[in-house]
């Protein structure tokens, strides 16, 4: 028995997405719920992966398709492509994760020169419909299966309309479409070197293979990279009996949501297009009418649809989106899935479902994400200045975007590469515009509704989008709105929440969610459903999480903000940032000091400045732990550039002038110059080489703590030594630091912990030894990633990461999200061995990964005590830490 590659809709269910793809699994679920789904079957993702690996259909697949096709024919009482009474099928892609419009679909498979007459008879002697369906097949099949350029077909349609003197496809009659079919067949033969295949079964096999291959189409690859979807999953293929929405005024097709995907409000949401086939709606090619209009057009179908929507919401306990077709008054469900939604809708829907008793708070927490919360923290427009309104469309993806207009995806990419902010303005978008959509700040279209390609893709990316602004007349390189001409470079502002478009640059204001986190809104008085939902779900996350969340901050202002955002201390205060600006000169003096006296003078000048820094930070974080890291700059960041100095000295000499100090500096800089400063004299190495530097910092910390303790406050400093690779380094620094702390603090009652960063692989591998001298570890996963992979963190992203991403060596930069297998393993080893040597050893992370949702889950699993991240990511880390714990 060969493996099962084909499943009837009656044999699957919604939990089999990996095997049957999202569309197939949900068609099966709806079939088994007794909903009106056209019969069909699904070819698995496994078959696709095998086909892609071996470039032939896997053994056994053809026989299984034969058997399922025979069963489908018997259910339908028609044979595929039968000249007298043909069964026609659609061949539709459907991957595990939804990839709207990225892969291929072929409709009307089974039509040929003979069965076109049978289709006409089926449709009540409707020749026009039959020939239109046939030309659609040749066009879609040609483009998708055989790479015939789509424009050739479109040009032929255009020519046919011009010859007849009409502008609308609907004015081409049966005879016109019949000759168009002849023209299409010629175009097909010209490009492929063979005739359009007449054998229905051959059409089916070729269409299935084309859908398999479309998994690797450029736009699908790009979309997956953007959405972080793994490259090796493959797509399933659904073969479904055709139903027709283009059989006249009593037919049509549409898309619906059980709630508003933008706000989460309950109601009737969707778009309907009478007398059309499914792809016309999603592509946003014709302007649709609101779903409510269907009640007037066809009350029976409308009522049935609403009842089905209620069933689906009850069954999935979530917002569902739906594609349906009405064929001569009979409603058919073509697809459903738990619908994509905006970040705001995700929170409000989750909270509403809790209020309705459909889900509990744990489930609500599972249904939102840190990435969505991040979107809610985006700013919005401040309209106080009465900006000039330009036009209005549908708010399709929220946010506030300002930029200069561009009219092609290519220009969007080019200008964004120059660092410009652009708004991509299109009549409608299609999958070929993806790169431009990614590059743009926002997207504005003149056609299509909330379910158009632009809207769906923008929402998925969290990018601001306004659709269907139909007063805009978009041309190749300009557009007009009410007679006003806009050319590339003109600035507009688009509001993806309200759909409003303004001329010029409108100032932006912070989000309400941020104001809530800032404590500027009192949760008791908050009536905004979104803020109330965020409050409820965040409180639940806080009650569930085991990980504490600290912040990376090195100013009092940042520390205070992070505390308002819920930070439970500082995990990393980078002291080198305190040595820039006017203090740079003191640092230069320190590094270049020729005598002990010079050095001590420089240190003495720095001490009070540092102490003031620490007083400010410890005061803001009163009662909470503050990890102060001793200085860790690559030295070259503090010294003038070798090249500049050399030129200055040479010029002085050339002019016969005395280069003076510059000469001394040049000698010193040359002596200290390093080929690889990131692997050079930094961190603890600098502390060991420059006497008194770490001691000065420790003294400043201890004095700041003693000052605050004397004022009755509760400072909790933790001193952290950077870049340690061997326990001896830490022991040396520790011995000196302990002495200073004892001397300064005496019996002031302040506990000062001394610990280390784990950011050099050797430290992770000798963590047992290092823990003997450390009261805490904080993983510096930026350096740990740099040194574990041997990738310079300052250079690689532009240089070759694109190739690594393309090859799938990693799905996302390891500097962004923790590499669990490699760097993560080092973290786990160090955590286990550190705790074995010193039970209760405090463990945290302060690299960028501390604010990355995926990585937060890993640190939870690895048993760390806290993550530390930038102030704005604190709420995101709190939420994800809660999600990790349920
Ligand atoms: C780290 O390396 O992860 C870290 C937090 O230190 P820095 O980024 O300052 O090198
Ligand atoms: Mg580091």
JSON list of C-alpha atoms in Angstrom, two decimals, residues 528-677:
[
{"chain": "A", "resi": 528, "resn": "UNK", "atom": "CA", "xyz": [-12.60, 52.51, 25.11]},
{"chain": "A", "resi": 529, "resn": "UNK", "atom": "CA", "xyz": [-13.18, 48.80, 24.47]},
{"chain": "A", "resi": 530, "resn": "UNK", "atom": "CA", "xyz": [-9.68, 48.36, 23.09]},
{"chain": "A", "resi": 531, "resn": "UNK", "atom": "CA", "xyz": [-7.92, 49.84, 26.11]},
{"chain": "A", "resi": 532, "resn": "UNK", "atom": "CA", "xyz": [-10.19, 47.87, 28.42]},
{"chain": "A", "resi": 533, "resn": "UNK", "atom": "CA", "xyz": [-9.36, 44.66, 26.51]},
{"chain": "A", "resi": 534, "resn": "UNK", "atom": "CA", "xyz": [-5.63, 45.37, 26.67]},
{"chain": "A", "resi": 535, "resn": "UNK", "atom": "CA", "xyz": [-5.91, 46.07, 30.39]},
{"chain": "A", "resi": 536, "resn": "UNK", "atom": "CA", "xyz": [-7.79, 42.83, 31.05]},
{"chain": "A", "resi": 537, "resn": "UNK", "atom": "CA", "xyz": [-5.50, 40.61, 28.99]},
{"chain": "A", "resi": 538, "resn": "UNK", "atom": "CA", "xyz": [-2.29, 42.25, 30.23]},
{"chain": "A", "resi": 539, "resn": "UNK", "atom": "CA", "xyz": [-3.41, 41.81, 33.83]},
{"chain": "A", "resi": 540, "resn": "UNK", "atom": "CA", "xyz": [-4.03, 38.16, 33.13]},
{"chain": "A", "resi": 541, "resn": "UNK", "atom": "CA", "xyz": [-0.59, 37.80, 31.51]},
{"chain": "A", "resi": 542, "resn": "UNK", "atom": "CA", "xyz": [0.99, 39.40, 34.57]},
{"chain": "A", "resi": 543, "resn": "UNK", "atom": "CA", "xyz": [-0.84, 37.01, 36.87]},
{"chain": "A", "resi": 544, "resn": "UNK", "atom": "CA", "xyz": [0.39, 34.01, 34.88]},
{"chain": "A", "resi": 545, "resn": "UNK", "atom": "CA", "xyz": [3.95, 34.81, 34.00]},
{"chain": "A", "resi": 546, "resn": "UNK", "atom": "CA", "xyz": [6.91, 33.39, 35.85]},
{"chain": "A", "resi": 547, "resn": "UNK", "atom": "CA", "xyz": [9.53, 35.51, 34.07]},
{"chain": "A", "resi": 548, "resn": "UNK", "atom": "CA", "xyz": [10.14, 38.96, 35.46]},
{"chain": "A", "resi": 549, "resn": "UNK", "atom": "CA", "xyz": [10.59, 41.75, 32.95]},
{"chain": "A", "resi": 550, "resn": "UNK", "atom": "CA", "xyz": [13.30, 44.35, 33.39]},
{"chain": "A", "resi": 551, "resn": "UNK", "atom": "CA", "xyz": [14.49, 47.06, 31.06]},
{"chain": "A", "resi": 552, "resn": "UNK", "atom": "CA", "xyz": [17.67, 48.16, 29.36]},
{"chain": "A", "resi": 553, "resn": "UNK", "atom": "CA", "xyz": [18.01, 51.83, 30.29]},
{"chain": "A", "resi": 554, "resn": "UNK", "atom": "CA", "xyz": [20.86, 54.18, 30.97]},
{"chain": "A", "resi": 555, "resn": "UNK", "atom": "CA", "xyz": [19.09, 57.43, 31.75]},
{"chain": "A", "resi": 556, "resn": "UNK", "atom": "CA", "xyz": [16.66, 58.37, 34.49]},
{"chain": "A", "resi": 557, "resn": "UNK", "atom": "CA", "xyz": [14.04, 59.31, 31.87]},
{"chain": "A", "resi": 558, "resn": "UNK", "atom": "CA", "xyz": [14.18, 55.90, 30.19]},
{"chain": "A", "resi": 559, "resn": "UNK", "atom": "CA", "xyz": [14.16, 54.15, 33.55]},
{"chain": "A", "resi": 560, "resn": "UNK", "atom": "CA", "xyz": [11.07, 56.10, 34.63]},
{"chain": "A", "resi": 561, "resn": "UNK", "atom": "CA", "xyz": [9.20, 55.38, 31.40]},
{"chain": "A", "resi": 562, "resn": "UNK", "atom": "CA", "xyz": [10.07, 51.68, 31.54]},
{"chain": "A", "resi": 563, "resn": "UNK", "atom": "CA", "xyz": [8.83, 51.55, 35.11]},
{"chain": "A", "resi": 564, "resn": "UNK", "atom": "CA", "xyz": [5.50, 53.01, 34.03]},
{"chain": "A", "resi": 565, "resn": "UNK", "atom": "CA", "xyz": [5.39, 50.33, 31.33]},
{"chain": "A", "resi": 566, "resn": "UNK", "atom": "CA", "xyz": [5.74, 47.71, 34.05]},
{"chain": "A", "resi": 567, "resn": "UNK", "atom": "CA", "xyz": [9.50, 47.11, 34.18]},
{"chain": "A", "resi": 568, "resn": "UNK", "atom": "CA", "xyz": [10.54, 45.34, 37.38]},
{"chain": "A", "resi": 569, "resn": "UNK", "atom": "CA", "xyz": [14.06, 46.73, 37.46]},
{"chain": "A", "resi": 570, "resn": "UNK", "atom": "CA", "xyz": [16.93, 47.46, 35.12]},
{"chain": "A", "resi": 571, "resn": "UNK", "atom": "CA", "xyz": [18.63, 44.46, 33.55]},
{"chain": "A", "resi": 572, "resn": "UNK", "atom": "CA", "xyz": [21.27, 46.44, 31.74]},
{"chain": "A", "resi": 573, "resn": "UNK", "atom": "CA", "xyz": [22.57, 49.95, 32.30]},
{"chain": "A", "resi": 574, "resn": "UNK", "atom": "CA", "xyz": [25.28, 50.44, 29.69]},
{"chain": "A", "resi": 575, "resn": "UNK", "atom": "CA", "xyz": [27.72, 52.82, 31.36]},
{"chain": "A", "resi": 576, "resn": "UNK", "atom": "CA", "xyz": [29.79, 53.51, 28.26]},
{"chain": "A", "resi": 577, "resn": "UNK", "atom": "CA", "xyz": [26.90, 55.65, 27.00]},
{"chain": "A", "resi": 578, "resn": "UNK", "atom": "CA", "xyz": [27.66, 57.93, 29.92]},
{"chain": "A", "resi": 579, "resn": "UNK", "atom": "CA", "xyz": [31.16, 58.59, 28.66]},
{"chain": "A", "resi": 580, "resn": "UNK", "atom": "CA", "xyz": [30.20, 60.27, 25.42]},
{"chain": "A", "resi": 581, "resn": "UNK", "atom": "CA", "xyz": [29.51, 63.96, 24.72]},
{"chain": "A", "resi": 582, "resn": "UNK", "atom": "CA", "xyz": [31.48, 66.42, 26.86]},
{"chain": "A", "resi": 583, "resn": "UNK", "atom": "CA", "xyz": [32.94, 63.59, 28.89]},
{"chain": "A", "resi": 584, "resn": "UNK", "atom": "CA", "xyz": [34.74, 62.17, 25.91]},
{"chain": "A", "resi": 585, "resn": "UNK", "atom": "CA", "xyz": [37.70, 64.42, 26.50]},
{"chain": "A", "resi": 586, "resn": "UNK", "atom": "CA", "xyz": [38.09, 63.09, 30.06]},
{"chain": "A", "resi": 587, "resn": "UNK", "atom": "CA", "xyz": [38.05, 59.57, 28.73]},
{"chain": "A", "resi": 588, "resn": "UNK", "atom": "CA", "xyz": [40.67, 60.40, 26.14]},
{"chain": "A", "resi": 589, "resn": "UNK", "atom": "CA", "xyz": [42.84, 61.85, 28.90]},
{"chain": "A", "resi": 590, "resn": "UNK", "atom": "CA", "xyz": [42.35, 58.68, 30.90]},
{"chain": "A", "resi": 591, "resn": "UNK", "atom": "CA", "xyz": [43.27, 56.34, 28.09]},
{"chain": "A", "resi": 592, "resn": "UNK", "atom": "CA", "xyz": [46.28, 58.35, 27.01]},
{"chain": "A", "resi": 593, "resn": "UNK", "atom": "CA", "xyz": [47.55, 59.16, 30.52]},
{"chain": "A", "resi": 594, "resn": "UNK", "atom": "CA", "xyz": [51.33, 58.86, 30.61]},
{"chain": "A", "resi": 595, "resn": "UNK", "atom": "CA", "xyz": [51.62, 58.91, 34.42]},
{"chain": "A", "resi": 596, "resn": "UNK", "atom": "CA", "xyz": [49.62, 57.61, 37.37]},
{"chain": "A", "resi": 597, "resn": "UNK", "atom": "CA", "xyz": [49.00, 61.21, 38.36]},
{"chain": "A", "resi": 598, "resn": "UNK", "atom": "CA", "xyz": [47.44, 62.12, 34.99]},
{"chain": "A", "resi": 599, "resn": "UNK", "atom": "CA", "xyz": [45.25, 59.05, 35.12]},
{"chain": "A", "resi": 600, "resn": "UNK", "atom": "CA", "xyz": [44.10, 59.67, 38.68]},
{"chain": "A", "resi": 601, "resn": "UNK", "atom": "CA", "xyz": [43.21, 63.26, 37.78]},
{"chain": "A", "resi": 602, "resn": "UNK", "atom": "CA", "xyz": [41.04, 62.06, 34.90]},
{"chain": "A", "resi": 603, "resn": "UNK", "atom": "CA", "xyz": [39.35, 59.44, 37.10]},
{"chain": "A", "resi": 604, "resn": "UNK", "atom": "CA", "xyz": [38.76, 61.94, 39.87]},
{"chain": "A", "resi": 605, "resn": "UNK", "atom": "CA", "xyz": [37.03, 64.25, 37.40]},
{"chain": "A", "resi": 606, "resn": "UNK", "atom": "CA", "xyz": [34.81, 61.43, 36.16]},
{"chain": "A", "resi": 607, "resn": "UNK", "atom": "CA", "xyz": [33.78, 60.10, 39.57]},
{"chain": "A", "resi": 608, "resn": "UNK", "atom": "CA", "xyz": [31.24, 62.78, 40.58]},
{"chain": "A", "resi": 609, "resn": "UNK", "atom": "CA", "xyz": [29.69, 62.74, 37.11]},
{"chain": "A", "resi": 610, "resn": "UNK", "atom": "CA", "xyz": [29.20, 58.98, 37.27]},
{"chain": "A", "resi": 611, "resn": "UNK", "atom": "CA", "xyz": [27.85, 59.14, 40.79]},
{"chain": "A", "resi": 612, "resn": "UNK", "atom": "CA", "xyz": [25.22, 61.66, 39.71]},
{"chain": "A", "resi": 613, "resn": "UNK", "atom": "CA", "xyz": [24.21, 59.34, 36.84]},
{"chain": "A", "resi": 614, "resn": "UNK", "atom": "CA", "xyz": [23.69, 56.43, 39.21]},
{"chain": "A", "resi": 615, "resn": "UNK", "atom": "CA", "xyz": [21.84, 58.48, 41.80]},
{"chain": "A", "resi": 616, "resn": "UNK", "atom": "CA", "xyz": [19.34, 59.47, 39.13]},
{"chain": "A", "resi": 617, "resn": "UNK", "atom": "CA", "xyz": [18.79, 55.93, 37.86]},
{"chain": "A", "resi": 618, "resn": "UNK", "atom": "CA", "xyz": [18.70, 54.25, 41.27]},
{"chain": "A", "resi": 619, "resn": "UNK", "atom": "CA", "xyz": [16.22, 56.85, 42.45]},
{"chain": "A", "resi": 620, "resn": "UNK", "atom": "CA", "xyz": [13.87, 56.19, 39.53]},
{"chain": "A", "resi": 621, "resn": "UNK", "atom": "CA", "xyz": [14.07, 52.47, 40.18]},
{"chain": "A", "resi": 622, "resn": "UNK", "atom": "CA", "xyz": [13.88, 52.76, 43.96]},
{"chain": "A", "resi": 623, "resn": "UNK", "atom": "CA", "xyz": [13.23, 49.38, 45.55]},
{"chain": "A", "resi": 624, "resn": "UNK", "atom": "CA", "xyz": [13.90, 47.48, 42.31]},
{"chain": "A", "resi": 625, "resn": "UNK", "atom": "CA", "xyz": [17.15, 45.85, 41.19]},
{"chain": "A", "resi": 626, "resn": "UNK", "atom": "CA", "xyz": [19.40, 47.87, 38.89]},
{"chain": "A", "resi": 627, "resn": "UNK", "atom": "CA", "xyz": [22.13, 46.02, 37.05]},
{"chain": "A", "resi": 628, "resn": "UNK", "atom": "CA", "xyz": [24.93, 48.42, 36.21]},
{"chain": "A", "resi": 629, "resn": "UNK", "atom": "CA", "xyz": [27.39, 47.07, 33.74]},
{"chain": "A", "resi": 630, "resn": "UNK", "atom": "CA", "xyz": [30.96, 48.26, 34.06]},
{"chain": "A", "resi": 631, "resn": "UNK", "atom": "CA", "xyz": [32.24, 49.99, 30.97]},
{"chain": "A", "resi": 632, "resn": "UNK", "atom": "CA", "xyz": [32.36, 47.95, 27.74]},
{"chain": "A", "resi": 633, "resn": "UNK", "atom": "CA", "xyz": [33.19, 49.99, 24.67]},
{"chain": "A", "resi": 634, "resn": "UNK", "atom": "CA", "xyz": [35.37, 48.81, 21.85]},
{"chain": "A", "resi": 635, "resn": "UNK", "atom": "CA", "xyz": [38.20, 51.26, 22.40]},
{"chain": "A", "resi": 636, "resn": "UNK", "atom": "CA", "xyz": [38.08, 52.80, 18.94]},
{"chain": "A", "resi": 637, "resn": "UNK", "atom": "CA", "xyz": [34.69, 54.29, 19.78]},
{"chain": "A", "resi": 638, "resn": "UNK", "atom": "CA", "xyz": [36.41, 56.68, 22.21]},
{"chain": "A", "resi": 639, "resn": "UNK", "atom": "CA", "xyz": [39.50, 57.61, 20.29]},
{"chain": "A", "resi": 640, "resn": "UNK", "atom": "CA", "xyz": [39.82, 59.81, 17.22]},
{"chain": "A", "resi": 641, "resn": "UNK", "atom": "CA", "xyz": [40.13, 57.94, 13.93]},
{"chain": "A", "resi": 642, "resn": "UNK", "atom": "CA", "xyz": [43.65, 56.83, 13.06]},
{"chain": "A", "resi": 643, "resn": "UNK", "atom": "CA", "xyz": [43.27, 58.05, 9.46]},
{"chain": "A", "resi": 644, "resn": "UNK", "atom": "CA", "xyz": [42.03, 61.52, 10.45]},
{"chain": "A", "resi": 645, "resn": "UNK", "atom": "CA", "xyz": [44.83, 61.97, 12.96]},
{"chain": "A", "resi": 646, "resn": "UNK", "atom": "CA", "xyz": [47.49, 60.79, 10.53]},
{"chain": "A", "resi": 647, "resn": "UNK", "atom": "CA", "xyz": [46.24, 63.29, 7.93]},
{"chain": "A", "resi": 648, "resn": "UNK", "atom": "CA", "xyz": [46.13, 66.16, 10.46]},
{"chain": "A", "resi": 649, "resn": "UNK", "atom": "CA", "xyz": [49.69, 65.46, 11.62]},
{"chain": "A", "resi": 650, "resn": "UNK", "atom": "CA", "xyz": [50.98, 65.14, 8.06]},
{"chain": "A", "resi": 651, "resn": "UNK", "atom": "CA", "xyz": [49.29, 68.40, 7.03]},
{"chain": "A", "resi": 652, "resn": "UNK", "atom": "CA", "xyz": [50.77, 70.20, 10.05]},
{"chain": "A", "resi": 653, "resn": "UNK", "atom": "CA", "xyz": [54.23, 68.94, 9.19]},
{"chain": "A", "resi": 654, "resn": "UNK", "atom": "CA", "xyz": [53.84, 69.87, 5.54]},
{"chain": "A", "resi": 655, "resn": "UNK", "atom": "CA", "xyz": [53.08, 73.41, 6.63]},
{"chain": "A", "resi": 656, "resn": "UNK", "atom": "CA", "xyz": [56.07, 73.43, 8.92]},
{"chain": "A", "resi": 657, "resn": "UNK", "atom": "CA", "xyz": [53.78, 73.67, 12.01]},
{"chain": "A", "resi": 658, "resn": "UNK", "atom": "CA", "xyz": [54.18, 71.73, 15.26]},
{"chain": "A", "resi": 659, "resn": "UNK", "atom": "CA", "xyz": [51.52, 68.97, 15.45]},
{"chain": "A", "resi": 660, "resn": "UNK", "atom": "CA", "xyz": [51.86, 69.08, 19.27]},
{"chain": "A", "resi": 661, "resn": "UNK", "atom": "CA", "xyz": [49.30, 66.99, 21.14]},
{"chain": "A", "resi": 662, "resn": "UNK", "atom": "CA", "xyz": [48.05, 65.44, 17.97]},
{"chain": "A", "resi": 663, "resn": "UNK", "atom": "CA", "xyz": [51.36, 63.74, 17.48]},
{"chain": "A", "resi": 664, "resn": "UNK", "atom": "CA", "xyz": [51.26, 62.19, 20.98]},
{"chain": "A", "resi": 665, "resn": "UNK", "atom": "CA", "xyz": [47.69, 61.11, 20.30]},
{"chain": "A", "resi": 666, "resn": "UNK", "atom": "CA", "xyz": [48.64, 59.58, 16.97]},
{"chain": "A", "resi": 667, "resn": "UNK", "atom": "CA", "xyz": [51.37, 57.48, 18.60]},
{"chain": "A", "resi": 668, "resn": "UNK", "atom": "CA", "xyz": [48.94, 56.25, 21.26]},
{"chain": "A", "resi": 669, "resn": "UNK", "atom": "CA", "xyz": [46.12, 55.57, 18.82]},
{"chain": "A", "resi": 670, "resn": "UNK", "atom": "CA", "xyz": [48.49, 53.68, 16.54]},
{"chain": "A", "resi": 671, "resn": "UNK", "atom": "CA", "xyz": [49.71, 51.62, 19.51]},
{"chain": "A", "resi": 672, "resn": "UNK", "atom": "CA", "xyz": [46.18, 50.71, 20.49]},
{"chain": "A", "resi": 673, "resn": "UNK", "atom": "CA", "xyz": [44.80, 50.25, 16.98]},
{"chain": "A", "resi": 674, "resn": "UNK", "atom": "CA", "xyz": [43.08, 46.89, 16.54]},
{"chain": "A", "resi": 675, "resn": "UNK", "atom": "CA", "xyz": [42.07, 45.01, 13.41]},
{"chain": "A", "resi": 676, "resn": "UNK", "atom": "CA", "xyz": [39.06, 43.49, 15.18]},
{"chain": "A", "resi": 677, "resn": "UNK", "atom": "CA", "xyz": [38.02, 45.89, 17.93]}
]
